[in-house]
JSON list of C-alpha atoms in Angstrom, two decimals:
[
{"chain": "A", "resi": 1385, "resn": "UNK", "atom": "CA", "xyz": [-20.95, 14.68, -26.23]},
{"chain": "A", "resi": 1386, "resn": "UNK", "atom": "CA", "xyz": [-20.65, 15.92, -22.91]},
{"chain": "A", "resi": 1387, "resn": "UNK", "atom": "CA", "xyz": [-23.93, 16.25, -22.28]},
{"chain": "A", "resi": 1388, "resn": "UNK", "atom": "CA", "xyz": [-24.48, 12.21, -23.38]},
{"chain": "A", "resi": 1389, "resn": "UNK", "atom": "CA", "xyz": [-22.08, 11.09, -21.12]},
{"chain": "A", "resi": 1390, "resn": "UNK", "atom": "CA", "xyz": [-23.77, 13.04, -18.44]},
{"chain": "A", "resi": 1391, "resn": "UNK", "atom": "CA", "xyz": [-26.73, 10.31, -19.13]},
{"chain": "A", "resi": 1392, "resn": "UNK", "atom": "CA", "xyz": [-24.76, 7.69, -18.87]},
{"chain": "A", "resi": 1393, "resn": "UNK", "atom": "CA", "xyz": [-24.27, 5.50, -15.35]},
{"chain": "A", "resi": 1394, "resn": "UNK", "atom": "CA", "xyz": [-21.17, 5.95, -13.95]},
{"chain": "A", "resi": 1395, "resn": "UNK", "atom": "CA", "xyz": [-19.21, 3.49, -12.21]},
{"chain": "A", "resi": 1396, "resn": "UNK", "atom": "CA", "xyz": [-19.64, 4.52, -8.46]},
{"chain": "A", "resi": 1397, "resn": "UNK", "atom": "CA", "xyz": [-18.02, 1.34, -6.50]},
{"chain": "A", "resi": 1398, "resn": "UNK", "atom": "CA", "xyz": [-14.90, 3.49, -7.01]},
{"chain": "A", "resi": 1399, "resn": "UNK", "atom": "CA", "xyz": [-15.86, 5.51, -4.13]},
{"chain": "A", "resi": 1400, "resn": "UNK", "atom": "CA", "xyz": [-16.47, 2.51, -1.61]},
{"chain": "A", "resi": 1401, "resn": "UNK", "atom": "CA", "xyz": [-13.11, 1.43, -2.58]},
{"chain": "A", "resi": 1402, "resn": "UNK", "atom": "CA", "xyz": [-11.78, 4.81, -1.96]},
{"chain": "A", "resi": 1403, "resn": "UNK", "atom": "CA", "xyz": [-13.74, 4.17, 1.77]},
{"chain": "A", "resi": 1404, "resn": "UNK", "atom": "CA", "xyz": [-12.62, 0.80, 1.81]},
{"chain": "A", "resi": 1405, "resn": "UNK", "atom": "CA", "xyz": [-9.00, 1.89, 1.35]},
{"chain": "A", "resi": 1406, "resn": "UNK", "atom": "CA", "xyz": [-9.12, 4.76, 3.58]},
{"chain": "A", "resi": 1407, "resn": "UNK", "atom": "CA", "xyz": [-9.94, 1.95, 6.51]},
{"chain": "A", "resi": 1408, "resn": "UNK", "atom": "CA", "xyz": [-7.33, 0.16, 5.93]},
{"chain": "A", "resi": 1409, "resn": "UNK", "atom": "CA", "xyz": [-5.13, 3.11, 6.89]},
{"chain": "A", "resi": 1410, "resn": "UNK", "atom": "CA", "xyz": [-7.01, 3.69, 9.89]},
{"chain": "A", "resi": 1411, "resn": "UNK", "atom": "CA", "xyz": [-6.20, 0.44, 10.87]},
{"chain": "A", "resi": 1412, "resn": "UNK", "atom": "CA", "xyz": [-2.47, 1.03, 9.90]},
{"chain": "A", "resi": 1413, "resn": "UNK", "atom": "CA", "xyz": [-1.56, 3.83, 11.63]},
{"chain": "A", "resi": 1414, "resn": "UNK", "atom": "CA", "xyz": [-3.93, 2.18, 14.68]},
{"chain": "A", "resi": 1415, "resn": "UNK", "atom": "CA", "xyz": [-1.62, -0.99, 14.13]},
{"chain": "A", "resi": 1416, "resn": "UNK", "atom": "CA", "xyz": [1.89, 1.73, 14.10]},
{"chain": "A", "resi": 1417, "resn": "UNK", "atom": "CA", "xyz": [0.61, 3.61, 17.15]},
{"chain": "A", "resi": 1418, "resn": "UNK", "atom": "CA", "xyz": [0.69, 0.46, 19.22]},
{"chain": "A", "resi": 1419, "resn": "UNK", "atom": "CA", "xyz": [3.93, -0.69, 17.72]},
{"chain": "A", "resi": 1420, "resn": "UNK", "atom": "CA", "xyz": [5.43, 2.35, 19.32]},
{"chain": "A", "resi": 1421, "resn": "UNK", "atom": "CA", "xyz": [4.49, 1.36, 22.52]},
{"chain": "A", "resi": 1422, "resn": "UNK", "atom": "CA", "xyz": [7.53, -0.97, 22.98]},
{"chain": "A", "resi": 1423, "resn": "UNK", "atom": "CA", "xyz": [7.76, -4.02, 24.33]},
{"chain": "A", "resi": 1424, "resn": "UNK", "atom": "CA", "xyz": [6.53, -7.72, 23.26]},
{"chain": "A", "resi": 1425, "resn": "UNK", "atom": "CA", "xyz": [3.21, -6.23, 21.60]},
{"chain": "A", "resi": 1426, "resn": "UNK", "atom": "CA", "xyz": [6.03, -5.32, 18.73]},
{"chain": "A", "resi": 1427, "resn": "UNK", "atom": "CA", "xyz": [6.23, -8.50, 16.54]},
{"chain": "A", "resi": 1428, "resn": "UNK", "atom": "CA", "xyz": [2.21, -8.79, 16.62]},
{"chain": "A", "resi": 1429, "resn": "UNK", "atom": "CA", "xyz": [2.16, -5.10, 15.32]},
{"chain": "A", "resi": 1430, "resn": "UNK", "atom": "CA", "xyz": [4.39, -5.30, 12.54]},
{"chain": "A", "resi": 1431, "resn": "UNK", "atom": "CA", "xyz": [2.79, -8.90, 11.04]},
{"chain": "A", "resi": 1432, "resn": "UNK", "atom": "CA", "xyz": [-0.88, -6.59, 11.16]},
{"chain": "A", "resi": 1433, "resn": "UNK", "atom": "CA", "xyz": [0.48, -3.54, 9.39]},
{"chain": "A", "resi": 1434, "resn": "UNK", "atom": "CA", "xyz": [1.80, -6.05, 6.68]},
{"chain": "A", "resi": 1435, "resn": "UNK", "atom": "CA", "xyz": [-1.64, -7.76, 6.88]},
{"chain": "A", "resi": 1436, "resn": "UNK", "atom": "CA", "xyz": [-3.40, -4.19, 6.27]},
{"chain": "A", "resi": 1437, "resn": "UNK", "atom": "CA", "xyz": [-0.87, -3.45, 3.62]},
{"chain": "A", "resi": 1438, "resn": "UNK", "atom": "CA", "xyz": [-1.50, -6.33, 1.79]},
{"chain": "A", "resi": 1439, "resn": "UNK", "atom": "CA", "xyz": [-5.38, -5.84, 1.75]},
{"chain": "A", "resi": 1440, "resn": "UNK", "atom": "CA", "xyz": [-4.53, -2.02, 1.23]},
{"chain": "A", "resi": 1441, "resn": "UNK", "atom": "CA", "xyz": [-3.11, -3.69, -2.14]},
{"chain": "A", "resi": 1442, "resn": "UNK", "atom": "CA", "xyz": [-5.67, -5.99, -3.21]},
{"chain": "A", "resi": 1443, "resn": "UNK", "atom": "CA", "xyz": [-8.00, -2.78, -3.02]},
{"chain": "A", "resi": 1444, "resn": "UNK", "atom": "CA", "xyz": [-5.91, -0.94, -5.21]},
{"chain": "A", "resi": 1445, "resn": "UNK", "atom": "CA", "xyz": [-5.88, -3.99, -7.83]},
{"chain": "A", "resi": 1446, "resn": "UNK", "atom": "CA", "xyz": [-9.13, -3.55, -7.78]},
{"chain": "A", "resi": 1447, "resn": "UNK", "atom": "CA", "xyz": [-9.38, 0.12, -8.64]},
{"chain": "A", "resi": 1448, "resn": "UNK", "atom": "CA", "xyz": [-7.35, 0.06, -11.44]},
{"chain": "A", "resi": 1449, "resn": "UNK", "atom": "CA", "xyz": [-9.06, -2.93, -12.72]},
{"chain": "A", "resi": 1450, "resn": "UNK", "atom": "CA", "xyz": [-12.13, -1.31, -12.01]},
{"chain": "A", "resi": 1451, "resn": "UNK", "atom": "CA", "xyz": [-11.38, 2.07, -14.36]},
{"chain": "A", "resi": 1452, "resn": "UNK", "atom": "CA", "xyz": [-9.85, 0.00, -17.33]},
{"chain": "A", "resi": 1453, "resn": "UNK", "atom": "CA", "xyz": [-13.74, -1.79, -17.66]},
{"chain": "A", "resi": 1454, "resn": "UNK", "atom": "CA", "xyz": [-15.74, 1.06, -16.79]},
{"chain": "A", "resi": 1455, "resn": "UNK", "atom": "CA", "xyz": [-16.77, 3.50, -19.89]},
{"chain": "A", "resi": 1456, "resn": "UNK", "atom": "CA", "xyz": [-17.92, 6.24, -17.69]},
{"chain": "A", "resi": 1457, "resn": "UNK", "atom": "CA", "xyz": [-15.82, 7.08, -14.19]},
{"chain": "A", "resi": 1458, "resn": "UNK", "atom": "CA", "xyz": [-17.21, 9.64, -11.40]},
{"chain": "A", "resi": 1459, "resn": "UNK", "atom": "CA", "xyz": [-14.09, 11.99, -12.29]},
{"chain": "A", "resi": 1460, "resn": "UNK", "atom": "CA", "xyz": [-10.66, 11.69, -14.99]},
{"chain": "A", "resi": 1461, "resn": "UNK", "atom": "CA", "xyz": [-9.04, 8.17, -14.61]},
{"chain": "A", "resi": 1462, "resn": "UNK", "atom": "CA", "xyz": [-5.68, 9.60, -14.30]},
{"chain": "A", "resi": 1463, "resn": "UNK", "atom": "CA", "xyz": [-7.04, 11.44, -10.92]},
{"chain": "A", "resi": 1464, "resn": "UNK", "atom": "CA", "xyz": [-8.53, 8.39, -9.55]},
{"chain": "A", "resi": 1465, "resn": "UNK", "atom": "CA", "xyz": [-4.69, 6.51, -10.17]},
{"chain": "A", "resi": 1466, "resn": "UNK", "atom": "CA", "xyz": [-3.03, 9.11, -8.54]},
{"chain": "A", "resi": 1467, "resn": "UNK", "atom": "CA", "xyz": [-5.69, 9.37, -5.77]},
{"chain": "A", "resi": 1468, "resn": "UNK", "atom": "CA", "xyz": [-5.53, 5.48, -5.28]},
{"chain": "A", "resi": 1469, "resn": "UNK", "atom": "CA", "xyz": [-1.49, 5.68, -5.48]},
{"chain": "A", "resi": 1470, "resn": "UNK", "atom": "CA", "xyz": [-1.27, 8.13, -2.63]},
{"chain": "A", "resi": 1471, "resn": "UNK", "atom": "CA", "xyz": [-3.29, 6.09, -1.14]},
{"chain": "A", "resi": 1472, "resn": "UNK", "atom": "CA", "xyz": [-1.26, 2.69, -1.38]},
{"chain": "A", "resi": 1473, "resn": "UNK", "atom": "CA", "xyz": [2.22, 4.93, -0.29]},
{"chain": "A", "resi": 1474, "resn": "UNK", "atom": "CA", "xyz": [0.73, 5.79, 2.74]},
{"chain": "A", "resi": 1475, "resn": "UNK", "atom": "CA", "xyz": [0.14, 2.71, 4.32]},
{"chain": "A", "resi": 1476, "resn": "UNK", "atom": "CA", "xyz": [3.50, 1.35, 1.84]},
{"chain": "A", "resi": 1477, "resn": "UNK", "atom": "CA", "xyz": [5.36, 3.91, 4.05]},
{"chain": "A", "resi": 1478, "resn": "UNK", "atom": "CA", "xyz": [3.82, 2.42, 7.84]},
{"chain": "A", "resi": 1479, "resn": "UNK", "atom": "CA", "xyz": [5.18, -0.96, 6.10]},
{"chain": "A", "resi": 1480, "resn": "UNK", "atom": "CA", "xyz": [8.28, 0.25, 5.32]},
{"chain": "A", "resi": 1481, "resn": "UNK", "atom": "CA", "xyz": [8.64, 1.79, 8.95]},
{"chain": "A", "resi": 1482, "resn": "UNK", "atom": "CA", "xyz": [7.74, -1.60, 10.42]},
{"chain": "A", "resi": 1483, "resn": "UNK", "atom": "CA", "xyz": [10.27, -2.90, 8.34]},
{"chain": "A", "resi": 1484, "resn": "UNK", "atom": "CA", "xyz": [12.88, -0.96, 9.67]},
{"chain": "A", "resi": 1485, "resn": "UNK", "atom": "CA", "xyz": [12.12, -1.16, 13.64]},
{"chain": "A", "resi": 1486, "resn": "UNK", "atom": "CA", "xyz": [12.03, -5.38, 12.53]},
{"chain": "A", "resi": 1487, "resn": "UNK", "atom": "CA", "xyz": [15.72, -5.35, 10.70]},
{"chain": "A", "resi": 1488, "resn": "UNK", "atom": "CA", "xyz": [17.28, -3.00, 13.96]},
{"chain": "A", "resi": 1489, "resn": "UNK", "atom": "CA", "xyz": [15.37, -5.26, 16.73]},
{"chain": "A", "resi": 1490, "resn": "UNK", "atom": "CA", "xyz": [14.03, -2.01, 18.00]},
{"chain": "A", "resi": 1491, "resn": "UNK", "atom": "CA", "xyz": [11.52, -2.41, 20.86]},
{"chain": "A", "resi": 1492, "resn": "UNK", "atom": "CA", "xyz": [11.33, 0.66, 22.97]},
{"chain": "A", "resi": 1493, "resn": "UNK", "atom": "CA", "xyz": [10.57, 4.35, 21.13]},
{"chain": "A", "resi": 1494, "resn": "UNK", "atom": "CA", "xyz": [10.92, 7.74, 22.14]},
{"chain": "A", "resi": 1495, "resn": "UNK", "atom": "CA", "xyz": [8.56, 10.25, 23.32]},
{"chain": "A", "resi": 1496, "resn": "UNK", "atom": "CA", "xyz": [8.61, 11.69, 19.58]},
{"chain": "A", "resi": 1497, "resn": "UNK", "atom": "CA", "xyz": [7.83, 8.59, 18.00]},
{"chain": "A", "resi": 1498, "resn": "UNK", "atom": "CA", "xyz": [4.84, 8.04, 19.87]},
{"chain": "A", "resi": 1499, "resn": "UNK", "atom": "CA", "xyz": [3.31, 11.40, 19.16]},
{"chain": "A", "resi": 1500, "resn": "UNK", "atom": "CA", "xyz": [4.27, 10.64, 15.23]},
{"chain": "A", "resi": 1501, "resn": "UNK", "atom": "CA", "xyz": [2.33, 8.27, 15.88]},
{"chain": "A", "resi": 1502, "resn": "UNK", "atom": "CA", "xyz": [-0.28, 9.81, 17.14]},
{"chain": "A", "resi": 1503, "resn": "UNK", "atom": "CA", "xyz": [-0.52, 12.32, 14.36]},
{"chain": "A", "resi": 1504, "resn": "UNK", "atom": "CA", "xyz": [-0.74, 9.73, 12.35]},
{"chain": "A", "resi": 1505, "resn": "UNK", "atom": "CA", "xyz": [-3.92, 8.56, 13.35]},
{"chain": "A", "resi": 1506, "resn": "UNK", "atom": "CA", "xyz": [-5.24, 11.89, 12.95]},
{"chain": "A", "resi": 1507, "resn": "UNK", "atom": "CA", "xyz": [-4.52, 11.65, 9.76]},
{"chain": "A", "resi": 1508, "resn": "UNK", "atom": "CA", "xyz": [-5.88, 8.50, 8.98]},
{"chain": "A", "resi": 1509, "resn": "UNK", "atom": "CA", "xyz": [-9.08, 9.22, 10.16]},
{"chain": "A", "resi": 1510, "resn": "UNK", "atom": "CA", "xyz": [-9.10, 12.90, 8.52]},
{"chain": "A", "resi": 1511, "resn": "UNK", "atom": "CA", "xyz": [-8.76, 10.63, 5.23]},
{"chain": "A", "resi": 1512, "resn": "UNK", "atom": "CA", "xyz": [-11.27, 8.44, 5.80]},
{"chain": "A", "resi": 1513, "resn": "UNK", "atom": "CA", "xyz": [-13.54, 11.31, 6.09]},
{"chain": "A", "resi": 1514, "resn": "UNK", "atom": "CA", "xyz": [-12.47, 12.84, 2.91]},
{"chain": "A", "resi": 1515, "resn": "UNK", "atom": "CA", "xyz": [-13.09, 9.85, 1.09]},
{"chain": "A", "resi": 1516, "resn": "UNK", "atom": "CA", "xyz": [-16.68, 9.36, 2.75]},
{"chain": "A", "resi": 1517, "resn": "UNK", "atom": "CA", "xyz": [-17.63, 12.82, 1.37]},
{"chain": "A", "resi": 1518, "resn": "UNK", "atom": "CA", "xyz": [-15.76, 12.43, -2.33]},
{"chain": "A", "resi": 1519, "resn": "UNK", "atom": "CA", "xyz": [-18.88, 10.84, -3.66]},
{"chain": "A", "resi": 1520, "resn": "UNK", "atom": "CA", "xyz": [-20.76, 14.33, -3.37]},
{"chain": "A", "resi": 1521, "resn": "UNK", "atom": "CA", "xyz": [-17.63, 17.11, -4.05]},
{"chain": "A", "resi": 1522, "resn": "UNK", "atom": "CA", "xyz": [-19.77, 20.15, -4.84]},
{"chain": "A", "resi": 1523, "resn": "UNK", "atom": "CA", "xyz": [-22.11, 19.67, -1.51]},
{"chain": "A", "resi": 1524, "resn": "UNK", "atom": "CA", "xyz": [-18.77, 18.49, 0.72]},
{"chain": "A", "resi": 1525, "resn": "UNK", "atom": "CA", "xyz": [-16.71, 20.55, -1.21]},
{"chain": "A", "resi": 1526, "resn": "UNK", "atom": "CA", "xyz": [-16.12, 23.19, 2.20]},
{"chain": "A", "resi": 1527, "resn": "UNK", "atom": "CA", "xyz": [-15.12, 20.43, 4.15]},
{"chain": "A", "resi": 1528, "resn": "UNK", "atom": "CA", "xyz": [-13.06, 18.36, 1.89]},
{"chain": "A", "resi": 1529, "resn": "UNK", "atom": "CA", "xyz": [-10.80, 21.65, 1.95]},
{"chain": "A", "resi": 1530, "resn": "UNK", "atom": "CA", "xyz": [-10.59, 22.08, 5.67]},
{"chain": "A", "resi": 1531, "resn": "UNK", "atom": "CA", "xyz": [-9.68, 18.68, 5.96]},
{"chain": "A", "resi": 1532, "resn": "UNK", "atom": "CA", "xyz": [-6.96, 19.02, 3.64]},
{"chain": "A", "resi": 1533, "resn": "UNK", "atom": "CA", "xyz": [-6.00, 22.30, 5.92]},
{"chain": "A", "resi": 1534, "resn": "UNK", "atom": "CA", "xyz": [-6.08, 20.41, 8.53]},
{"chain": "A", "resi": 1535, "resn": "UNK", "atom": "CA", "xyz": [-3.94, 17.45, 7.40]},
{"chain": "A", "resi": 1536, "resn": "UNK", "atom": "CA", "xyz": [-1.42, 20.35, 6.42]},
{"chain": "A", "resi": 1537, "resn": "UNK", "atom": "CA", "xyz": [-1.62, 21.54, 10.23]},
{"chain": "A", "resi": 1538, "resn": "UNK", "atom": "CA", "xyz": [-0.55, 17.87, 11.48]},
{"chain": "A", "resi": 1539, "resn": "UNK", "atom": "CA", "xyz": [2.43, 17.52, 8.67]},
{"chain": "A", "resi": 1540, "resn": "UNK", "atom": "CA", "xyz": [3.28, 20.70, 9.79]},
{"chain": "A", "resi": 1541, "resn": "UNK", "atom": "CA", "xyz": [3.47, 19.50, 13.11]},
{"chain": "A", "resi": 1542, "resn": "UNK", "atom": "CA", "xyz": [5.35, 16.50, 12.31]},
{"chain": "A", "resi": 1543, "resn": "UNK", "atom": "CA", "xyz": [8.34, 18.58, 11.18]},
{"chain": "A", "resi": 1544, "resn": "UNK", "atom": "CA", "xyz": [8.68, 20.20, 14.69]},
{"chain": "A", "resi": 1545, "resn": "UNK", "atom": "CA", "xyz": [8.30, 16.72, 16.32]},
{"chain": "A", "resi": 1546, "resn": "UNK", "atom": "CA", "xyz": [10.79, 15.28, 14.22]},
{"chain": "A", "resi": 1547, "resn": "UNK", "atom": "CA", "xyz": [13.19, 18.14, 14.78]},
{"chain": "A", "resi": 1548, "resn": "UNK", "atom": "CA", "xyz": [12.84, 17.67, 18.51]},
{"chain": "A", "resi": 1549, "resn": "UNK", "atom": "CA", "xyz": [13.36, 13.98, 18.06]},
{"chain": "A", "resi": 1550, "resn": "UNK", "atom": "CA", "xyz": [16.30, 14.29, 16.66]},
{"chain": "A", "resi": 1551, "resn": "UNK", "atom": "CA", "xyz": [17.94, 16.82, 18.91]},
{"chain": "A", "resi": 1552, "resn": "UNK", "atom": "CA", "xyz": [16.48, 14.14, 22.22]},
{"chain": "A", "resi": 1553, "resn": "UNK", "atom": "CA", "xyz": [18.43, 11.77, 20.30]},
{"chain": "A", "resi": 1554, "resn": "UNK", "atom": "CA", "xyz": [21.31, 12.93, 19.56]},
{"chain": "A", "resi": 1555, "resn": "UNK", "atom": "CA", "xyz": [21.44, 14.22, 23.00]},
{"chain": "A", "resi": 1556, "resn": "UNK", "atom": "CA", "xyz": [21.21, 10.95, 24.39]},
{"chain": "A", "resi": 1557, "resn": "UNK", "atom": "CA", "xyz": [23.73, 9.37, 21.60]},
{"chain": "A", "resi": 1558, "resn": "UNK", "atom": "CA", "xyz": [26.50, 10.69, 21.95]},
{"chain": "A", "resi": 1559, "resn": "UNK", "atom": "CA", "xyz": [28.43, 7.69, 22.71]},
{"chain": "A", "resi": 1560, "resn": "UNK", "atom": "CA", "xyz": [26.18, 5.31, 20.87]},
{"chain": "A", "resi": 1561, "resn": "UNK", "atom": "CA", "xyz": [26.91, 6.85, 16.83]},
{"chain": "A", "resi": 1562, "resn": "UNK", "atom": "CA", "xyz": [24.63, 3.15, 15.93]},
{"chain": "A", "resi": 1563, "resn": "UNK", "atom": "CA", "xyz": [21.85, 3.83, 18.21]},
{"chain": "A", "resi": 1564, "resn": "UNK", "atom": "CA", "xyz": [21.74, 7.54, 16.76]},
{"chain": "A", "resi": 1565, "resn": "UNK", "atom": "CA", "xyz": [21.81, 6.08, 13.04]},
{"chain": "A", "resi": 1566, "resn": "UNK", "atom": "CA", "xyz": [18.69, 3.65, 13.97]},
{"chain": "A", "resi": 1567, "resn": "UNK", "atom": "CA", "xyz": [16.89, 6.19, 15.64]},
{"chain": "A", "resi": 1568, "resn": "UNK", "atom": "CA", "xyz": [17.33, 8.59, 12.85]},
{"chain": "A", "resi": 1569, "resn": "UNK", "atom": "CA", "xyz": [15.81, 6.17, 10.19]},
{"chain": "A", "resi": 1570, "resn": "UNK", "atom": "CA", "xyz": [13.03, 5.36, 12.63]},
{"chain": "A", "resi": 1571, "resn": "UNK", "atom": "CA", "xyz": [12.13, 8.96, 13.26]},
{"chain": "A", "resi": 1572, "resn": "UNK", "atom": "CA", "xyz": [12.47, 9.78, 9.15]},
{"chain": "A", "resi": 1573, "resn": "UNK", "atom": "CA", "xyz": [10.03, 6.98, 8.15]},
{"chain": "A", "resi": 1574, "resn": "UNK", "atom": "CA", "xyz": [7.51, 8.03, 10.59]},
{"chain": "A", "resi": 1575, "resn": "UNK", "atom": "CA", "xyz": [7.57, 12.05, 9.13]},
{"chain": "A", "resi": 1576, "resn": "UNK", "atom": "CA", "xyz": [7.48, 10.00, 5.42]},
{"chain": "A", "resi": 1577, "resn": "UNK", "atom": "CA", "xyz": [4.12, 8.41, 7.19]},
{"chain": "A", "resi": 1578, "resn": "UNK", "atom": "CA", "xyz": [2.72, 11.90, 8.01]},
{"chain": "A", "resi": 1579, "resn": "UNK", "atom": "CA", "xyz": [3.90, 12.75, 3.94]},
{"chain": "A", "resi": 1580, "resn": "UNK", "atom": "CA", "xyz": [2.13, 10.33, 2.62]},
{"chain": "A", "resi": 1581, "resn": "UNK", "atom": "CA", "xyz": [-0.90, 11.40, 4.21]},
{"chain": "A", "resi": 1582, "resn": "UNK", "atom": "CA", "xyz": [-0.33, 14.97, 2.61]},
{"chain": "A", "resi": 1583, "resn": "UNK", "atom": "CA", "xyz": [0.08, 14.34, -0.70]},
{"chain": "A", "resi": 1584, "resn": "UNK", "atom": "CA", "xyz": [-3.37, 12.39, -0.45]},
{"chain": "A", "resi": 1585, "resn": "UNK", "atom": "CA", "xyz": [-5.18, 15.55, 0.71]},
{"chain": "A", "resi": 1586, "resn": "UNK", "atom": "CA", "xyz": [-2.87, 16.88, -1.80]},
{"chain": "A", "resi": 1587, "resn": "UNK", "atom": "CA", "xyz": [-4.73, 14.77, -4.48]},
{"chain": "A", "resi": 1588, "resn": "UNK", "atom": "CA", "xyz": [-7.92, 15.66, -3.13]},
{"chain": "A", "resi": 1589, "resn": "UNK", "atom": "CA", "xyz": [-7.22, 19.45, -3.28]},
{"chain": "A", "resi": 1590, "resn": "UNK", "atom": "CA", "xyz": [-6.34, 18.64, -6.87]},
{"chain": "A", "resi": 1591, "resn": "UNK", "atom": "CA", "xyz": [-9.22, 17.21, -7.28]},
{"chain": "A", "resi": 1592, "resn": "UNK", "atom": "CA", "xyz": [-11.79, 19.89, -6.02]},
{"chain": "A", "resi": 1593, "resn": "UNK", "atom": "CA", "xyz": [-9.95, 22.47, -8.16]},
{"chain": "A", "resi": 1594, "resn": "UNK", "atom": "CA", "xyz": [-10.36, 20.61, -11.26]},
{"chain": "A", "resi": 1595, "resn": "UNK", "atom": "CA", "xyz": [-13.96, 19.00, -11.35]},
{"chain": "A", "resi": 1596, "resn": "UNK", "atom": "CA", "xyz": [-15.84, 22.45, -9.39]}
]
């Protein structure tokens, strides 16, 4: 049987949605990066991170609708949902950040934040090179795992940055227990960002192990 389905074509749009997806984080994080810049460039930055979200979800519709038609898929359905789903929660989680900094008014960010943000970009744009070179594991297959060791490098990273945020903020909140509390949530959702990133090269180490 195997070797029948091995003559059959597979369905190989899934991988330019994978790319397409993988842009829309890009944009995302680009979109989060400026939103940590402060000031009246805020509003505009939140409205296109829930513009790239929303596309980021219409993509995803589109996957799954995609692997309930198609008889033969480039690797196991269930990895493809869970690839797609990490996916979706990363750029859910820049949402849910920009949600946040909208409900607590926020409009200027500490040092931290803005190299969160940073590293989120990084990581963006590590993913969308992992999902260029999905379509062709075995030949990419050396890459696709130093990406992954890279993406672990910036979460990594993230944890000291958010430690040191949180020590320049409490430091400077003493007598402010509110503007502590906000910052605190702000800080969290943007290591959750850097996360979410993870568990996608997660997916993609997952991936490697189980189809080479």
């Amino acid at each position: 049987m195997r070797w029948f389905q091995a003559l059959l074509p597979r369905e190989q749009s899934i991988f330019d949605h994978f790319c397409a997806h993988a842009r829309l984080l890009v944009e995302g994080a680009e979109a989060l990066r400026e939103l940590l810049n402060g000031g009246e460039g805020v509003a505009e930055a939140c409205a296109a991170i829930a513009r790239h979200e929303a596309a980021a979800d219409e993509v995803a519709r589109e996957v799954f609708l995609s692997i309930r038609r198609t008889f033969i898929t480039p690797f196991d359905r269930g990895d493809i949902r869970d690839l797609t789903s990490a996916l979706d929660d990363a750029i859910d989680q820049m949402q849910k950040t920009a949600k946040s900094i909208t409900l607590f008014g926020v409009s200027s960010f500490q040092p931290e934040m803005r190299e969160l943000g940073d590293l989120a970009i990084q990581a963006a744009y590590l993913t969308l090179e992992a999902m260029g070179l999905l379509r062709d594991m075995s030949r990419n297959a050396a890459r696709l795992n130093a990406i992954a060791e890279a993406v672990t490098r910036i979460e990594n990273r993230s944890d000291d940055v958010d430690d040191a945020g949180m020590k320049a903020l409490f430091a400077k909140s003493r007598d402010r227990p509110m503007d502590f509390i906000v910052g605190a949530d702000i800080l969290d959702h943007l290591e959750k960002v850097i996360d979410r990133f993870e568990d996608v090269s997660n997916g993609i180490s997952g991936i490697l192990i189980e189809h080479l």
